[in-house]
XYZ file of C-alpha atoms in Angstrom:
480
model
C 164.775 103.018 129.522
C 163.398 102.047 126.153
C 163.872 98.407 127.044
C 161.981 98.956 130.274
C 159.110 100.687 128.440
C 159.034 97.895 125.917
C 158.943 95.295 128.652
C 156.142 97.147 130.449
C 154.085 97.286 127.250
C 154.514 93.570 126.606
C 153.585 92.862 130.199
C 150.446 95.010 129.944
C 149.429 93.297 126.707
C 150.063 89.923 128.289
C 147.898 90.710 131.327
C 145.233 92.230 129.085
C 145.084 89.126 126.902
C 144.948 86.877 129.996
C 142.154 88.991 131.457
C 140.253 88.808 128.150
C 140.672 85.027 127.953
C 139.577 84.680 131.582
C 136.502 86.866 130.980
C 135.528 84.912 127.871
C 136.049 81.642 129.765
C 133.835 82.770 132.658
C 131.102 83.927 130.261
C 131.383 80.623 128.394
C 131.103 78.603 131.605
C 128.039 80.608 132.716
C 126.459 80.121 129.281
C 127.062 76.338 129.391
C 125.701 76.068 132.947
C 122.565 78.012 131.985
C 122.079 75.759 128.965
C 122.537 72.526 130.919
C 120.753 73.276 134.215
C 117.181 73.487 132.818
C 117.614 69.994 131.388
C 119.036 68.497 134.560
C 117.427 70.685 137.200
C 117.355 69.432 140.764
C 115.066 70.995 143.316
C 115.055 70.632 147.075
C 111.770 71.116 148.884
C 112.468 72.238 152.448
C 108.887 73.297 153.223
C 107.198 71.614 156.199
C 104.392 70.019 154.142
C 106.372 69.458 150.894
C 104.419 72.150 149.101
C 106.646 72.003 146.020
C 106.880 68.205 145.707
C 104.365 66.103 143.790
C 103.306 62.709 145.164
C 104.199 59.431 143.409
C 100.678 58.945 142.007
C 100.696 62.373 140.350
C 104.131 61.736 138.852
C 102.959 58.357 137.496
C 99.900 59.962 135.924
C 101.995 62.707 134.316
C 104.641 60.324 133.002
C 101.937 58.212 131.338
C 100.106 61.111 129.703
C 100.024 60.792 125.917
C 97.600 63.567 125.000
C 97.231 67.276 125.710
C 95.421 68.433 128.836
C 94.433 72.100 129.061
C 93.930 73.655 132.484
C 92.061 76.971 132.311
C 92.043 79.008 135.530
C 89.427 81.768 135.784
C 90.731 84.112 138.450
C 90.649 87.646 139.722
C 93.766 89.781 139.397
C 95.798 89.772 142.613
C 94.051 86.730 144.100
C 96.603 85.011 146.439
C 94.867 81.651 145.945
C 95.636 81.921 142.237
C 99.345 82.279 143.039
C 99.283 79.054 145.068
C 97.642 77.204 142.189
C 100.199 78.578 139.730
C 103.075 77.425 141.950
C 101.521 73.950 142.044
C 100.802 73.739 138.322
C 104.379 74.718 137.440
C 105.362 71.349 138.941
C 102.899 69.575 136.633
C 104.344 71.338 133.578
C 107.826 70.357 134.721
C 106.886 66.664 134.631
C 104.839 66.577 131.406
C 104.887 68.427 128.094
C 101.203 67.534 127.670
C 100.055 69.878 130.459
C 99.102 73.380 129.290
C 98.151 76.133 131.757
C 96.103 79.214 130.896
C 95.321 82.043 133.326
C 92.124 83.814 132.287
C 90.976 87.048 133.921
C 87.323 86.466 134.732
C 86.466 90.185 134.395
C 88.477 90.914 131.236
C 87.258 87.884 129.257
C 83.579 87.360 130.192
C 82.767 85.723 126.837
C 85.183 82.852 127.525
C 83.766 82.481 131.021
C 80.291 82.289 129.484
C 81.447 79.666 126.964
C 82.712 77.410 129.774
C 79.658 78.258 131.959
C 81.927 79.656 134.668
C 80.114 81.922 137.151
C 82.557 82.137 140.072
C 86.080 83.431 140.591
C 88.702 80.717 141.088
C 86.945 78.093 138.946
C 89.201 75.744 136.970
C 88.294 73.939 133.740
C 90.151 70.729 132.808
C 89.952 69.837 129.134
C 91.171 66.882 127.061
C 89.656 66.309 123.650
C 85.878 66.430 124.095
C 86.129 65.664 127.827
C 85.691 68.548 130.280
C 85.562 68.864 134.049
C 85.016 71.967 136.185
C 85.913 72.547 139.838
C 85.173 75.597 141.958
C 87.610 77.363 144.228
C 85.831 76.051 147.334
C 86.783 72.515 146.280
C 90.450 73.518 146.047
C 90.598 75.715 149.160
C 88.624 74.506 152.140
C 87.898 77.379 154.527
C 85.212 75.407 156.353
C 83.950 76.065 159.839
C 84.459 73.807 162.800
C 82.262 73.163 165.800
C 80.110 76.130 166.920
C 81.297 78.273 164.017
C 84.984 78.367 164.964
C 87.343 78.436 162.010
C 89.158 75.211 161.248
C 92.672 75.322 159.889
C 92.244 76.109 156.165
C 93.120 73.297 153.762
C 94.654 73.299 150.291
C 93.367 70.378 148.196
C 95.197 71.513 145.078
C 97.169 68.434 144.064
C 94.350 66.060 145.004
C 91.837 67.976 142.868
C 94.165 68.580 139.906
C 95.386 64.976 139.661
C 91.860 63.545 140.065
C 90.530 65.766 137.280
C 93.422 65.001 134.936
C 92.625 61.307 135.384
C 88.916 62.009 134.892
C 89.296 63.793 131.533
C 91.895 61.328 130.201
C 90.195 58.087 131.258
C 89.022 56.015 128.336
C 86.747 53.587 130.123
C 84.795 53.791 133.353
C 84.927 50.816 135.705
C 81.915 49.974 137.856
C 82.603 48.801 141.405
C 79.837 46.611 142.836
C 79.641 46.323 146.639
C 77.852 43.133 147.600
C 75.041 43.554 150.169
C 72.601 41.235 151.944
C 75.009 39.642 154.462
C 75.457 42.554 156.903
C 78.461 43.905 154.981
C 79.923 47.377 155.477
C 77.926 49.862 153.403
C 79.216 52.691 151.224
C 76.125 54.688 152.203
C 77.044 54.465 155.903
C 78.801 57.643 157.095
C 79.341 56.307 160.633
C 82.697 54.943 161.842
C 81.934 51.428 160.590
C 80.812 52.523 157.127
C 82.697 52.909 153.838
C 81.509 56.348 152.721
C 85.073 57.737 152.681
C 86.262 54.935 150.413
C 83.283 55.609 148.161
C 84.387 59.267 147.934
C 87.854 58.207 146.775
C 86.438 55.748 144.252
C 84.260 58.458 142.730
C 87.197 60.891 142.672
C 89.187 58.399 140.647
C 86.320 58.074 138.154
C 84.806 54.771 139.320
C 81.073 54.227 139.299
C 79.904 52.797 142.632
C 76.858 50.540 142.957
C 75.452 47.995 145.393
C 74.348 44.509 144.359
C 72.346 41.815 146.133
C 73.185 38.512 144.448
C 70.185 36.743 145.947
C 67.934 39.159 144.001
C 70.126 39.987 141.001
C 72.269 36.896 140.294
C 74.112 38.384 137.314
C 77.286 40.483 137.530
C 78.476 42.132 134.294
C 82.067 40.995 133.626
C 83.314 43.810 131.375
C 84.918 46.708 133.322
C 83.606 45.658 136.724
C 84.956 44.771 140.158
C 83.023 42.959 142.889
C 83.838 43.951 146.484
C 82.770 41.872 149.481
C 83.378 44.209 152.417
C 83.107 42.179 155.595
C 80.179 39.783 155.020
C 78.938 38.283 158.278
C 76.088 35.982 157.267
C 76.322 32.740 155.254
C 76.141 33.028 151.471
C 73.526 30.946 149.684
C 74.676 28.273 147.220
C 73.373 30.192 144.212
C 75.300 33.295 145.353
C 78.492 31.242 145.601
C 77.877 29.865 142.117
C 77.260 33.363 140.746
C 80.632 34.505 142.133
C 82.399 31.440 140.709
C 80.826 31.996 137.282
C 81.838 35.662 137.400
C 85.463 34.752 138.183
C 85.635 32.042 135.526
C 84.593 34.592 132.906
C 87.343 37.008 133.927
C 85.729 38.907 136.823
C 87.712 40.717 139.534
C 86.992 40.144 143.229
C 88.192 42.106 146.267
C 87.286 40.143 149.402
C 87.700 41.554 152.920
C 86.565 39.203 155.659
C 86.891 39.471 159.437
C 87.485 36.747 162.041
C 84.616 35.041 163.849
C 81.904 35.487 161.214
C 79.379 32.930 159.956
C 80.237 33.783 156.352
C 83.665 32.132 156.648
C 82.542 28.600 155.729
C 80.602 29.629 152.629
C 83.391 31.973 151.501
C 85.919 29.164 151.901
C 83.880 27.055 149.443
C 84.778 29.261 146.481
C 88.200 30.308 147.836
C 89.283 26.658 148.065
C 88.482 26.236 144.388
C 90.902 29.102 143.710
C 93.723 27.787 145.911
C 93.267 29.867 149.086
C 91.676 29.376 152.475
C 90.692 31.268 155.605
C 91.740 30.002 159.024
C 89.589 30.320 162.142
C 91.995 32.451 164.166
C 92.879 35.950 165.314
C 96.254 37.533 164.552
C 98.342 38.839 167.469
C 101.492 40.847 166.785
C 103.181 42.595 169.729
C 106.203 43.489 167.570
C 104.688 45.344 164.583
C 101.414 46.883 165.720
C 99.528 50.148 166.049
C 100.353 51.876 169.344
C 101.592 48.545 170.751
C 98.154 46.944 170.386
C 98.821 43.304 169.361
C 95.306 43.127 167.891
C 96.136 45.877 165.347
C 99.081 44.534 163.319
C 100.997 46.647 160.786
C 102.366 43.886 158.529
C 105.366 44.007 156.214
C 104.910 44.243 152.462
C 105.984 41.499 150.093
C 107.036 42.422 146.523
C 104.004 43.210 144.381
C 102.754 46.136 142.343
C 100.050 46.808 144.956
C 102.670 47.178 147.687
C 105.779 48.616 146.060
C 105.214 52.390 146.407
C 103.948 52.140 149.984
C 106.860 49.866 150.864
C 109.406 52.252 149.373
C 107.883 55.211 151.231
C 107.751 53.176 154.471
C 104.036 53.871 154.927
C 102.289 51.125 156.869
C 98.693 49.892 156.870
C 96.806 49.105 160.082
C 94.604 45.982 160.237
C 92.654 45.982 163.530
C 91.331 42.491 164.269
C 92.743 40.436 161.386
C 92.740 36.732 160.526
C 95.178 34.674 158.471
C 94.695 33.946 154.782
C 96.931 31.402 153.102
C 97.492 29.150 150.132
C 95.448 25.953 150.386
C 96.880 22.450 149.938
C 95.262 22.168 146.536
C 95.998 24.932 144.028
C 94.756 24.569 140.422
C 97.637 24.219 137.960
C 96.683 27.378 136.065
C 96.522 29.618 139.143
C 99.179 31.418 141.180
C 98.546 32.295 144.841
C 100.958 34.861 146.295
C 101.141 36.353 149.798
C 100.919 40.139 150.012
C 101.269 40.962 153.706
C 103.338 39.260 156.393
C 103.316 39.784 160.162
C 106.485 39.725 162.275
C 108.177 36.567 163.586
C 106.953 37.563 167.077
C 103.318 37.221 165.996
C 101.004 34.266 166.376
C 97.565 33.099 165.275
C 95.329 32.797 168.332
C 93.167 29.692 167.937
C 91.173 30.125 171.133
C 89.018 33.041 169.997
C 87.546 33.455 173.482
C 90.974 33.872 175.072
C 91.333 37.388 176.509
C 94.880 36.927 177.837
C 96.602 37.420 174.449
C 99.387 34.975 175.296
C 100.997 32.492 172.943
C 99.960 28.890 173.562
C 102.521 26.565 172.014
C 100.126 23.617 171.904
C 97.268 25.330 170.046
C 98.428 28.593 168.457
C 100.399 29.018 165.233
C 103.671 30.929 165.420
C 104.371 33.724 162.910
C 105.245 35.157 160.471
C 101.663 34.933 159.203
C 100.017 35.881 155.924
C 96.956 38.140 156.209
C 96.438 38.924 152.511
C 96.934 37.048 149.236
C 96.526 37.722 145.541
C 95.287 35.040 143.112
C 95.627 35.251 139.339
C 96.193 33.123 136.310
C 99.805 32.001 135.870
C 100.336 32.747 132.202
C 98.553 36.122 132.206
C 100.129 37.777 135.217
C 100.323 41.535 135.606
C 102.187 41.815 138.892
C 104.986 44.238 139.660
C 107.793 41.937 138.586
C 106.330 40.962 135.205
C 104.813 44.190 133.914
C 106.362 44.943 130.539
C 106.561 48.143 128.569
C 103.942 46.834 126.163
C 101.590 46.358 129.109
C 101.850 50.063 129.875
C 101.977 51.347 126.324
C 98.689 53.260 126.426
C 99.331 54.740 129.869
C 95.984 53.505 131.099
C 94.558 50.031 131.468
C 96.556 46.890 130.906
C 95.285 44.746 128.075
C 94.369 41.837 130.304
C 92.627 39.122 128.290
C 92.978 36.368 130.879
C 90.282 33.708 130.629
C 90.018 33.699 134.411
C 89.674 36.586 136.796
C 91.734 37.891 139.706
C 91.132 37.871 143.453
C 92.648 39.831 146.321
C 91.764 38.482 149.781
C 92.410 40.471 152.978
C 91.672 38.918 156.371
C 90.172 42.131 157.738
C 87.597 44.709 156.669
C 88.066 47.226 159.493
C 91.096 48.745 157.768
C 88.798 50.207 155.071
C 86.222 51.682 157.475
C 85.673 55.401 157.993
C 87.210 55.070 161.454
C 90.500 53.758 160.078
C 90.542 55.629 156.748
C 93.065 58.243 157.883
C 95.374 55.767 159.599
C 98.771 55.303 157.968
C 98.320 54.186 154.337
C 94.878 52.572 154.673
C 93.165 54.635 151.957
C 96.073 54.104 149.572
C 96.082 50.359 150.170
C 92.353 49.977 149.563
C 92.523 52.078 146.394
C 95.704 50.369 145.153
C 93.980 46.985 145.338
C 90.966 48.305 143.392
C 93.186 49.975 140.777
C 95.353 46.876 140.358
C 92.276 44.698 139.863
C 90.983 47.211 137.294
C 94.347 47.144 135.504
C 94.961 50.866 136.142
C 98.627 50.496 137.057
C 99.345 54.236 136.918
C 96.920 54.780 139.808
C 98.561 52.186 142.045
C 100.568 54.597 144.155
C 100.485 57.101 147.043
C 97.721 59.657 146.717
C 98.052 63.430 147.143
C 97.367 64.654 150.656
C 95.351 67.640 151.784
C 97.764 70.411 152.789
C 97.223 72.532 155.902
C 97.619 76.249 155.247
C 99.591 77.692 158.140
C 98.496 81.011 159.595
C 100.693 83.519 161.443
C 98.893 85.512 164.117
C 100.559 88.924 164.519
C 100.089 91.402 167.342
C 99.102 94.998 166.521
C 102.725 96.150 166.920
C 104.069 93.352 164.708
C 101.491 94.168 162.026
C 102.609 97.826 161.994
C 106.258 96.793 161.619
C 105.476 94.521 158.676
C 103.380 97.287 157.087
C 106.172 99.868 157.430
C 108.734 97.461 155.952
C 106.422 96.921 152.972
C 105.967 100.672 152.474
C 109.724 101.294 152.646
C 110.296 98.551 150.075
C 107.748 100.137 147.712
C 109.364 103.612 148.055
C 112.802 102.178 147.127
C 111.362 100.745 143.903
């Protein structure tokens, strides 16, 4: 019996020790997991509009931050809009240690509100060094009214506003974008379908200064921190205007040229393009394979490798070019210049040479079979800053590339309609326009996919459903 008791004791001790070891092991595993997971956290956003996922442009901006940005939110206690902003800003903090968020109760700290000149609930102050920017809640949450006073679906502009203002307070230099006028170009002041007012809005958001310039009156374009945009000129350029553009480029200027088919300006534009190794053809692109709603006159071309294209290509976001012409490398290219295609139509496309032909059928004798190039980039060979040759030193300051090329850069697109107000919301048109401008300016971190405006979904409950939800809430409160 004693032996049995002894055996039972040993057995109990054995099981006790095993249980203790197992408990310690489990606690140790939990401790290790909790220590490791914050460093290697992985989140899955299953929301319909990716509410908890930042866009590539925002992530680029955050990764390149090298100085502290303070975001001060002046809110009212219990404000649901404040909770949405906090959820968003947690994602910013997750990506950058330089983002600092402060929630300030407007009523409890009126002196701080007075210091920042804040007079409304929901205002947000962005601060970096001596740079400040303030936005009001109405800019973040759009509860606008539709036609005849009916409510539109409310919009949340949170990421768009936050990212734009971070870029605004951290930008070191402001680039001026000059839109050439005097040849019936598209105007940034025009809010109609054919105008460029929406593109102007995006340029201003990303801290560009926008001006118009008539080279026949003012034949001098400042070279430092400027970009010249020719948005669909229709009339012939004068010789002195052509020379002004050539002089600007030779000194290091940046040109973004968008030109449509069947315009008188083509011949004069070709004069300076030929000197830079590119040329416009007198044709109209047809692409029944890759097009917008099967319209062969609205091709959606494929992207070729380049910093301007890479993010859009990876995300499979297309750009629509309604009524485009071909742009290609000319027979003569100066030895110091590199001309690269950016956009390519499908092998089912063709360049229609008979511009009066309404049949849209390929004519083997006259037309040119695809693939066709409808956009090119031109830059100096030994000072390239394209996607394949950008080095870490190029991006060291997180802002503009130190581009000291003796010659400038040109991007030519054989269509200007893609940038119009009518087409601005189509596919990736806004992103493509802005990516070209940012690449020309040397702002590589901004060459990406921009934040979208988020629809705020509403649930309409019946009276009975509302009572049920209310009773569930009351029962939950009583249990607490």
